[in-house]
mmCIF file of N, CA and C in Angstrom:
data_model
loop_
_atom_site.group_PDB
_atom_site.id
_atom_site.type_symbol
_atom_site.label_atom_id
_atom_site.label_comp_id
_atom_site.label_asym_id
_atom_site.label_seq_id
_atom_site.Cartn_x
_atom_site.Cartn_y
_atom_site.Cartn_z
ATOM 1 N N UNK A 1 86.013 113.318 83.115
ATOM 2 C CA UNK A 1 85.872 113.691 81.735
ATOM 3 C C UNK A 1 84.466 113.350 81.250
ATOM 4 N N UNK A 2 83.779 114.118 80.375
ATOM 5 C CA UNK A 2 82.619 114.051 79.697
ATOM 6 C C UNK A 2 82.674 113.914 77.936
ATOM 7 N N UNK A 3 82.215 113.169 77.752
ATOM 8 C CA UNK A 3 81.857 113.428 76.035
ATOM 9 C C UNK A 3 80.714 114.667 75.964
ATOM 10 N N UNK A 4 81.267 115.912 74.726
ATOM 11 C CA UNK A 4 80.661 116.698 74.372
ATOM 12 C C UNK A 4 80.434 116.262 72.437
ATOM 13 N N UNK A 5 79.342 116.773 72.290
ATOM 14 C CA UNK A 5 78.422 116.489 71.479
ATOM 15 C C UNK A 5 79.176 117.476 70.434
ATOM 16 N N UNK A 6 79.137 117.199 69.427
ATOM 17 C CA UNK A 6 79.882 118.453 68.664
ATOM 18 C C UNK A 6 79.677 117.826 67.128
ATOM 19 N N UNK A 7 78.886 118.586 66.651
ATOM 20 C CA UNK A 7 78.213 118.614 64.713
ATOM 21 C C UNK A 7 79.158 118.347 64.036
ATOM 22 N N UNK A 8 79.735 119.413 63.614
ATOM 23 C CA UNK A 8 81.308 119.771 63.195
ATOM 24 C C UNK A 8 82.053 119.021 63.330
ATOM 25 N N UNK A 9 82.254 118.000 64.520
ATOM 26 C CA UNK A 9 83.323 117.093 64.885
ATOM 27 C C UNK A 9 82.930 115.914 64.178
ATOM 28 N N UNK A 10 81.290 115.676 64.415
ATOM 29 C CA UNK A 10 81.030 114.354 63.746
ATOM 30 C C UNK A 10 81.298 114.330 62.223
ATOM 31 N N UNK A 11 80.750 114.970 61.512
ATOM 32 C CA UNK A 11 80.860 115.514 60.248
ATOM 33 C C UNK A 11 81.799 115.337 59.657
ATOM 34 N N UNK A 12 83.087 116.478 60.302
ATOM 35 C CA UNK A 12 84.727 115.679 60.047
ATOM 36 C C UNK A 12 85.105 114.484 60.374
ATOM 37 N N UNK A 13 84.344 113.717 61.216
ATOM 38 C CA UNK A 13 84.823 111.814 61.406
ATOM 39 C C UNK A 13 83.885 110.962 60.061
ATOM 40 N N UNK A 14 82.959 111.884 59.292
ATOM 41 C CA UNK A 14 82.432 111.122 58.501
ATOM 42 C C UNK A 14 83.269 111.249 56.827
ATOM 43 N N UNK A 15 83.346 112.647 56.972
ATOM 44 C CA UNK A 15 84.293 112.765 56.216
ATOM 45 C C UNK A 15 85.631 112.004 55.689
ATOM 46 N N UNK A 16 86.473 112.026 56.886
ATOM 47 C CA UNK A 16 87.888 111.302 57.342
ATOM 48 C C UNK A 16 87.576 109.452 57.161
ATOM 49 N N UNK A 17 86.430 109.333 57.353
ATOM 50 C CA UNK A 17 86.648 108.062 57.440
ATOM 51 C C UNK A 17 87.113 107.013 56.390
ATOM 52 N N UNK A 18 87.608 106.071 56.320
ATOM 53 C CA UNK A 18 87.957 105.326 54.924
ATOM 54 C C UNK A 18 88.364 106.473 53.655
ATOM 55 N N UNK A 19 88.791 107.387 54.167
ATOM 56 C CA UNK A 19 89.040 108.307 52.829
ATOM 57 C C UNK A 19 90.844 108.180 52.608
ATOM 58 N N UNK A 20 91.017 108.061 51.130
ATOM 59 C CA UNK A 20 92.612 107.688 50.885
ATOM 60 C C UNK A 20 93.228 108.829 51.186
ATOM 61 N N UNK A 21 94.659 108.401 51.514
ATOM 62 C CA UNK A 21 95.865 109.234 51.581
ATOM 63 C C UNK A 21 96.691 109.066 50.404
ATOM 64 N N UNK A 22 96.800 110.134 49.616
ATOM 65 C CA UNK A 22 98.417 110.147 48.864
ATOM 66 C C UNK A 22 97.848 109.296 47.503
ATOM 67 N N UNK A 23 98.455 108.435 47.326
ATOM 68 C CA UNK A 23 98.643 107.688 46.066
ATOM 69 C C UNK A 23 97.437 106.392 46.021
ATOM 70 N N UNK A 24 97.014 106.641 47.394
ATOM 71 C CA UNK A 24 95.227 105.746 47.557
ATOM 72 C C UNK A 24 95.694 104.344 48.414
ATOM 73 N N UNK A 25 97.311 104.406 48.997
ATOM 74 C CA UNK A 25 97.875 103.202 49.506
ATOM 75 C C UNK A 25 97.174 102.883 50.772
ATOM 76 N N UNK A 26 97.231 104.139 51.376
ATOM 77 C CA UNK A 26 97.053 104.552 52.493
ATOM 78 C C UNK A 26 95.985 105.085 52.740
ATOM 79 N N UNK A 27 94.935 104.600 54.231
ATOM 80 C CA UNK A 27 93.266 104.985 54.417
ATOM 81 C C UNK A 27 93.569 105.525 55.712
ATOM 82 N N UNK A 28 92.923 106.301 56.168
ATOM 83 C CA UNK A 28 91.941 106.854 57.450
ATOM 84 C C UNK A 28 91.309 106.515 58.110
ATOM 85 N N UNK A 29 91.766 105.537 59.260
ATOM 86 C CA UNK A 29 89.980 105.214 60.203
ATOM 87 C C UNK A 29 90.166 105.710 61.354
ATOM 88 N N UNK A 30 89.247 106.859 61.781
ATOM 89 C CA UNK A 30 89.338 107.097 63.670
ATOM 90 C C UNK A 30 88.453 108.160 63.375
ATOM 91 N N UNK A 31 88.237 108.560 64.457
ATOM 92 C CA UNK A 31 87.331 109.489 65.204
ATOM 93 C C UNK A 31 88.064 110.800 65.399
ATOM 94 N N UNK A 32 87.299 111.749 65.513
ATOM 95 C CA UNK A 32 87.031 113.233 66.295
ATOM 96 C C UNK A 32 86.606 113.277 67.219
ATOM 97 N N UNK A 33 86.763 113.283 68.298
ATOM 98 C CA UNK A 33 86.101 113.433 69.406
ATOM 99 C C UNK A 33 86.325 114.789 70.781
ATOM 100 N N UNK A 34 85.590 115.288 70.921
ATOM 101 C CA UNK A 34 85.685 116.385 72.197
ATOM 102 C C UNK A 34 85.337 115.934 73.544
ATOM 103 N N UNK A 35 86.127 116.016 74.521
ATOM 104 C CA UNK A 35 86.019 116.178 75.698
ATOM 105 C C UNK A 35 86.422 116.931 77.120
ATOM 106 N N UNK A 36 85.539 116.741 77.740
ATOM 107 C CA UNK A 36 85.720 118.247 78.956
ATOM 108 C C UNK A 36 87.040 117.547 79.196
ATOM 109 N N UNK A 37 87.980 118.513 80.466
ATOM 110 C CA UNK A 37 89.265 118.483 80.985
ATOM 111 C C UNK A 37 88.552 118.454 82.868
ATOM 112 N N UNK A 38 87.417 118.873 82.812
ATOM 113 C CA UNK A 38 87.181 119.527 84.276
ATOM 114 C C UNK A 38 86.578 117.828 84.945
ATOM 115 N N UNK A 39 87.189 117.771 86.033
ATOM 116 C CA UNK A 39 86.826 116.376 86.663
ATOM 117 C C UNK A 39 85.604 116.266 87.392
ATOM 118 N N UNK A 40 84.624 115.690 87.252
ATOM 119 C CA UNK A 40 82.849 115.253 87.262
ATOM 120 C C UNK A 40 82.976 114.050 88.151
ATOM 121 N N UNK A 41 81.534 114.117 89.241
ATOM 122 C CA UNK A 41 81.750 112.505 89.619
ATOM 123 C C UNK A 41 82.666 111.891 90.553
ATOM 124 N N UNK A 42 82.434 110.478 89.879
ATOM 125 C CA UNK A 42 83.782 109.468 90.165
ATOM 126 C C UNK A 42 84.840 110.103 89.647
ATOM 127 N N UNK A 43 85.190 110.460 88.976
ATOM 128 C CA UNK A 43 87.020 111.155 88.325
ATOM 129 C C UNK A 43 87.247 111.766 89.804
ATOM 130 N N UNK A 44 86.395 112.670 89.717
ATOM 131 C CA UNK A 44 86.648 114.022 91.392
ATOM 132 C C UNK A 44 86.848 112.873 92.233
ATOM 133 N N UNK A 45 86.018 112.141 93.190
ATOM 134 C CA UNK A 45 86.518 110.926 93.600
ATOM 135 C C UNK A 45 87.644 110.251 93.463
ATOM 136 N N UNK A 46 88.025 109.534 92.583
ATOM 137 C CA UNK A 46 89.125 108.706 92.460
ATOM 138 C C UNK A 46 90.583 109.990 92.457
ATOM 139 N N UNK A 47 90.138 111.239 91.869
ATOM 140 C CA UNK A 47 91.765 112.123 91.744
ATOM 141 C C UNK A 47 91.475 112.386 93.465
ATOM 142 N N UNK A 48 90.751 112.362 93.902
ATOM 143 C CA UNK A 48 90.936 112.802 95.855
ATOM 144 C C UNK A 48 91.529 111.806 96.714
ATOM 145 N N UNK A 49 90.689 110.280 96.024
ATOM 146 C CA UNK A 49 91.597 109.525 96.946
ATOM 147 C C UNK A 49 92.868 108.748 96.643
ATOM 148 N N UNK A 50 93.394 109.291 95.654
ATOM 149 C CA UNK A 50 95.217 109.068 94.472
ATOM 150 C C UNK A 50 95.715 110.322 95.391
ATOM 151 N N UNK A 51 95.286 111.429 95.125
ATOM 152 C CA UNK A 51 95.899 112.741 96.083
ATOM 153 C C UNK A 51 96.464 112.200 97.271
ATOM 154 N N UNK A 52 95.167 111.450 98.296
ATOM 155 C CA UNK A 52 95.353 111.250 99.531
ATOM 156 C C UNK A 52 96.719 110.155 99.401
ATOM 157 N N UNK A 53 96.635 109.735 98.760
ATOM 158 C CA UNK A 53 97.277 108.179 98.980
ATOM 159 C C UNK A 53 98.532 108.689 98.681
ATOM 160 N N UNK A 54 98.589 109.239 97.902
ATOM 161 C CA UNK A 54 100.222 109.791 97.260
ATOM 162 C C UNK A 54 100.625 110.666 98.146
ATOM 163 N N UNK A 55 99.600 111.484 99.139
ATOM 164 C CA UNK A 55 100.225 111.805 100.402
ATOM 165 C C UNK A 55 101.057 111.319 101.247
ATOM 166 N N UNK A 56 99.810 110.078 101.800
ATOM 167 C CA UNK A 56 100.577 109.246 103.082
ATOM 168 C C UNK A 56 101.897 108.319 102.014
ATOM 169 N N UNK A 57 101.936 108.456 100.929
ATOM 170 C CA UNK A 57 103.810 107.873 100.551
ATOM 171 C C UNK A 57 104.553 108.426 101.057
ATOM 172 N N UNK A 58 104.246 109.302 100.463
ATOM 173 C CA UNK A 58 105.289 110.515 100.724
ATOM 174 C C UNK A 58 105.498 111.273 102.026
ATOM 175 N N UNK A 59 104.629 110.502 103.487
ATOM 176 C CA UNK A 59 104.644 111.035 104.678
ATOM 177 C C UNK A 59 105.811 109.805 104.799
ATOM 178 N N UNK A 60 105.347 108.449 104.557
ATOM 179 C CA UNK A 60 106.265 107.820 105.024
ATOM 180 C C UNK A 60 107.605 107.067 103.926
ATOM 181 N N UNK A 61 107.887 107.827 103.048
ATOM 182 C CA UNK A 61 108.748 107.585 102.336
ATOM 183 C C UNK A 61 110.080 108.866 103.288
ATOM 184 N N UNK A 62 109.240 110.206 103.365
ATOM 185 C CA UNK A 62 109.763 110.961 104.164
ATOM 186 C C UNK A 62 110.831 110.703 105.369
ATOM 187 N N UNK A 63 109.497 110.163 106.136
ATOM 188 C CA UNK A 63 109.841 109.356 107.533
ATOM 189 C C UNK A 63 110.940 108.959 107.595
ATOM 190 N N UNK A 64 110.913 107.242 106.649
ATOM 191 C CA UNK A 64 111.882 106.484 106.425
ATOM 192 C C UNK A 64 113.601 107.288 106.500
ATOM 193 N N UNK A 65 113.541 107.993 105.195
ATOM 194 C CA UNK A 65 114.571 108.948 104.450
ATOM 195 C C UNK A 65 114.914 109.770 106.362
ATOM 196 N N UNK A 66 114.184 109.931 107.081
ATOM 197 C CA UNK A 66 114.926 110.838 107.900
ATOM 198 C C UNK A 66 115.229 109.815 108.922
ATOM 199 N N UNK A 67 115.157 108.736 109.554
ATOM 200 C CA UNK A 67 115.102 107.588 110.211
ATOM 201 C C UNK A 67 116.769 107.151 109.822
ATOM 202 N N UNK A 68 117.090 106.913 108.472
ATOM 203 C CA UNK A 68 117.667 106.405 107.941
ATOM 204 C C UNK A 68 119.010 107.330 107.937
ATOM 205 N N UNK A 69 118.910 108.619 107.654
ATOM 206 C CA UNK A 69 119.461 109.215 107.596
ATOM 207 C C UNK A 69 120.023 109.431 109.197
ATOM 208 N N UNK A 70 119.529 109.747 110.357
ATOM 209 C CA UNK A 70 119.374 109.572 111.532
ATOM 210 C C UNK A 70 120.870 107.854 111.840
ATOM 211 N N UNK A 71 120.399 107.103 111.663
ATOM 212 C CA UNK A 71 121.427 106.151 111.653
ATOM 213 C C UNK A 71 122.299 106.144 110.958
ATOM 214 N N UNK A 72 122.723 106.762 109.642
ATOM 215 C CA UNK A 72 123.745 107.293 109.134
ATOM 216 C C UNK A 72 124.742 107.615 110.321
ATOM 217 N N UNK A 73 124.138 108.953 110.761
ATOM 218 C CA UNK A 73 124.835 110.170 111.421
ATOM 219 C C UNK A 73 125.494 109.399 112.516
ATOM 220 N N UNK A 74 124.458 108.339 112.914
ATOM 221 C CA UNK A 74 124.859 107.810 114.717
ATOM 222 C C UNK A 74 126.141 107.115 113.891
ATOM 223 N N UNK A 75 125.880 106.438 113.366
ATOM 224 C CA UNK A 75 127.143 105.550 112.712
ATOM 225 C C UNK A 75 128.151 106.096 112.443
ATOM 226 N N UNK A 76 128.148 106.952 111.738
ATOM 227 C CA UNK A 76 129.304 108.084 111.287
ATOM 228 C C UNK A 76 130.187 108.660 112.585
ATOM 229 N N UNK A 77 129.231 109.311 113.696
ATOM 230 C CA UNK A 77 129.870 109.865 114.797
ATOM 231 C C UNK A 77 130.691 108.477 115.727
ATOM 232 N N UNK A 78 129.835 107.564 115.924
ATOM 233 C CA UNK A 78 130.950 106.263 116.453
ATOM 234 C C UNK A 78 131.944 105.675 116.162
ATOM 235 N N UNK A 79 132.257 105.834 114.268
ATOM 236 C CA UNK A 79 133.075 106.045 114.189
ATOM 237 C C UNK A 79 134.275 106.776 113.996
ATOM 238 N N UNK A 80 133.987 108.032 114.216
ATOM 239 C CA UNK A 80 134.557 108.968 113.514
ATOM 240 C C UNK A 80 135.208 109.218 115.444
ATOM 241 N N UNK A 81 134.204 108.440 116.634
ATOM 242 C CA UNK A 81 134.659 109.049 117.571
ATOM 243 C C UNK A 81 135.516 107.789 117.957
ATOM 244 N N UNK A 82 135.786 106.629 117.878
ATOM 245 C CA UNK A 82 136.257 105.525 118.137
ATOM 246 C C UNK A 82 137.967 106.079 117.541
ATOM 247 N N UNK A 83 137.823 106.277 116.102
ATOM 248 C CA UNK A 83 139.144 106.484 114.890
ATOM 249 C C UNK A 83 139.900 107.882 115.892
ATOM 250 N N UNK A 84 139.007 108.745 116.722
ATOM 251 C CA UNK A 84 139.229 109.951 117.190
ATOM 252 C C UNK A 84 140.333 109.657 118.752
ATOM 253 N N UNK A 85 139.490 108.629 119.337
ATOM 254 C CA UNK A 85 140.152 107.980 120.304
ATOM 255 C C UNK A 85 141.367 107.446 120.022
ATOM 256 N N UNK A 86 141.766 106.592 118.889
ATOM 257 C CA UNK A 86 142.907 105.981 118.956
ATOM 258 C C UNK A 86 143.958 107.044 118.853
ATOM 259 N N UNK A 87 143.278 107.782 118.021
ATOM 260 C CA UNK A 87 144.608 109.112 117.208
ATOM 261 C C UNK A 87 145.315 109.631 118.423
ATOM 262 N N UNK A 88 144.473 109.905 119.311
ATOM 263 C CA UNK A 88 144.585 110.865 120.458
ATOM 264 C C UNK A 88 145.552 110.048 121.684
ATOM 265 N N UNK A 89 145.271 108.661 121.763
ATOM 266 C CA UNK A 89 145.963 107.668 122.468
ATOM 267 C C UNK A 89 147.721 107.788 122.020
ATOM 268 N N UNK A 90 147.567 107.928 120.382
ATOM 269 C CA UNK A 90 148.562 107.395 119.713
ATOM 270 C C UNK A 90 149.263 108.867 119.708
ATOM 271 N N UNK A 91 148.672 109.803 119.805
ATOM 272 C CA UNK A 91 149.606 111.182 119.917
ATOM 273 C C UNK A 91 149.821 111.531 121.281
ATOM 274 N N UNK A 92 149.241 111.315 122.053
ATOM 275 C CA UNK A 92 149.536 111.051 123.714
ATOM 276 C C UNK A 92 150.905 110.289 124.335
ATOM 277 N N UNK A 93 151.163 109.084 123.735
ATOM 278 C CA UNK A 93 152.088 108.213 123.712
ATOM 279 C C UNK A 93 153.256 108.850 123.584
ATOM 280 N N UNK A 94 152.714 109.025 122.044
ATOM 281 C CA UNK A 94 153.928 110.167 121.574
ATOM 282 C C UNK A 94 154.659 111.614 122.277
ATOM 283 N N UNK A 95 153.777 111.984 123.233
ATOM 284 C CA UNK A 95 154.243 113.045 123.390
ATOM 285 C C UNK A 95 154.987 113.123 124.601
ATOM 286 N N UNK A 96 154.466 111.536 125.343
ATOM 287 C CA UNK A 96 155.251 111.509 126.434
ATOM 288 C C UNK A 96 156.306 111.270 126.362
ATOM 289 N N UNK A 97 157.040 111.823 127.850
ATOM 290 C CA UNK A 97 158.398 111.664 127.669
ATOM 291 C C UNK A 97 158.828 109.934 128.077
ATOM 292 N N UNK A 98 159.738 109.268 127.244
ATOM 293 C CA UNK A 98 159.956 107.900 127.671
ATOM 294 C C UNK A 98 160.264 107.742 129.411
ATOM 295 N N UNK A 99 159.680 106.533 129.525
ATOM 296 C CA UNK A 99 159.944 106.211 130.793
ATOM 297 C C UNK A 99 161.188 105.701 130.801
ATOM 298 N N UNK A 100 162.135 105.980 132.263
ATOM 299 C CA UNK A 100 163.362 105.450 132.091
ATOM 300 C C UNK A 100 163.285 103.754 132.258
ATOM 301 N N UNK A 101 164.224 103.083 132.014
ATOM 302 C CA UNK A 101 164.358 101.589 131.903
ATOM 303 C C UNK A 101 165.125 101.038 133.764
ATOM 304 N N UNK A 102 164.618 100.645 134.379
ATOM 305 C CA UNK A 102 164.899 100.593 135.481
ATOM 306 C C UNK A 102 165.884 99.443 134.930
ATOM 307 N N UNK A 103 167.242 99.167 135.928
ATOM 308 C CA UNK A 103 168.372 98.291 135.845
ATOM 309 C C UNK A 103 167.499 97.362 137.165
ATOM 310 N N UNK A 104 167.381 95.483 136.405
ATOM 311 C CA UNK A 104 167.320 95.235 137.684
ATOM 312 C C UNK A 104 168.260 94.690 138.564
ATOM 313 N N UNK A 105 167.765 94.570 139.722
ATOM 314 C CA UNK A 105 168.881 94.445 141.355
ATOM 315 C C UNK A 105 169.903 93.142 140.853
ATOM 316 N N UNK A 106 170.854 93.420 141.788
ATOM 317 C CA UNK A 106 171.445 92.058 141.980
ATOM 318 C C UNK A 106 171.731 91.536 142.923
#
């Protein structure tokens, strides 16, 4: 950002200044001021290396989030395959036919 020079602007801050509001309770003190929007310099500088930086977060905020997510899934499938195993044991059981009860000797 730059300060631009502006007649008109000063003029109205000389105006405005200490001048009453309303019933005279109330005063005015501040400025008019104009300035560029277009980044000059150090600004260009410092917004390039905030850009950069807010990059690499977000490379490894990324990362993390898929890492994480990644061990979710493993977790989820071990158990989902463990809970899968028993069911299958336990309907297996079931489906067999009983074994007969042997009488023993005498």
């Amino acid at each position: 950002m730059k300060f631009l020079e502006n007649d008109k602007l000063a003029q109205l801050t000389l105006q405005m200044t200490d001048a009453k509001v309303g019933t005279g309770e109330c005063s005015i003190n501040g400025r008019i001021e104009a300035f560029t929007m277009k980044r000059a310099g150090t600004d260009k500088k410092l917004a390039h290396a905030l850009g950069e930086k807010y990059q690499a977060e977000i490379q490894v905020v990324e990362s993390e989030l898929a890492e994480y997510q990644k061990t979710i899934e493993k977790r989820r499938s071990e158990s989902l395959g463990s809970e899968l195993e028993s069911t299958l044991s336990l309907m297996r059981k079931s489906l067999l036919p009983p074994q007969p009860v042997k009488a023993p000797l005498s």
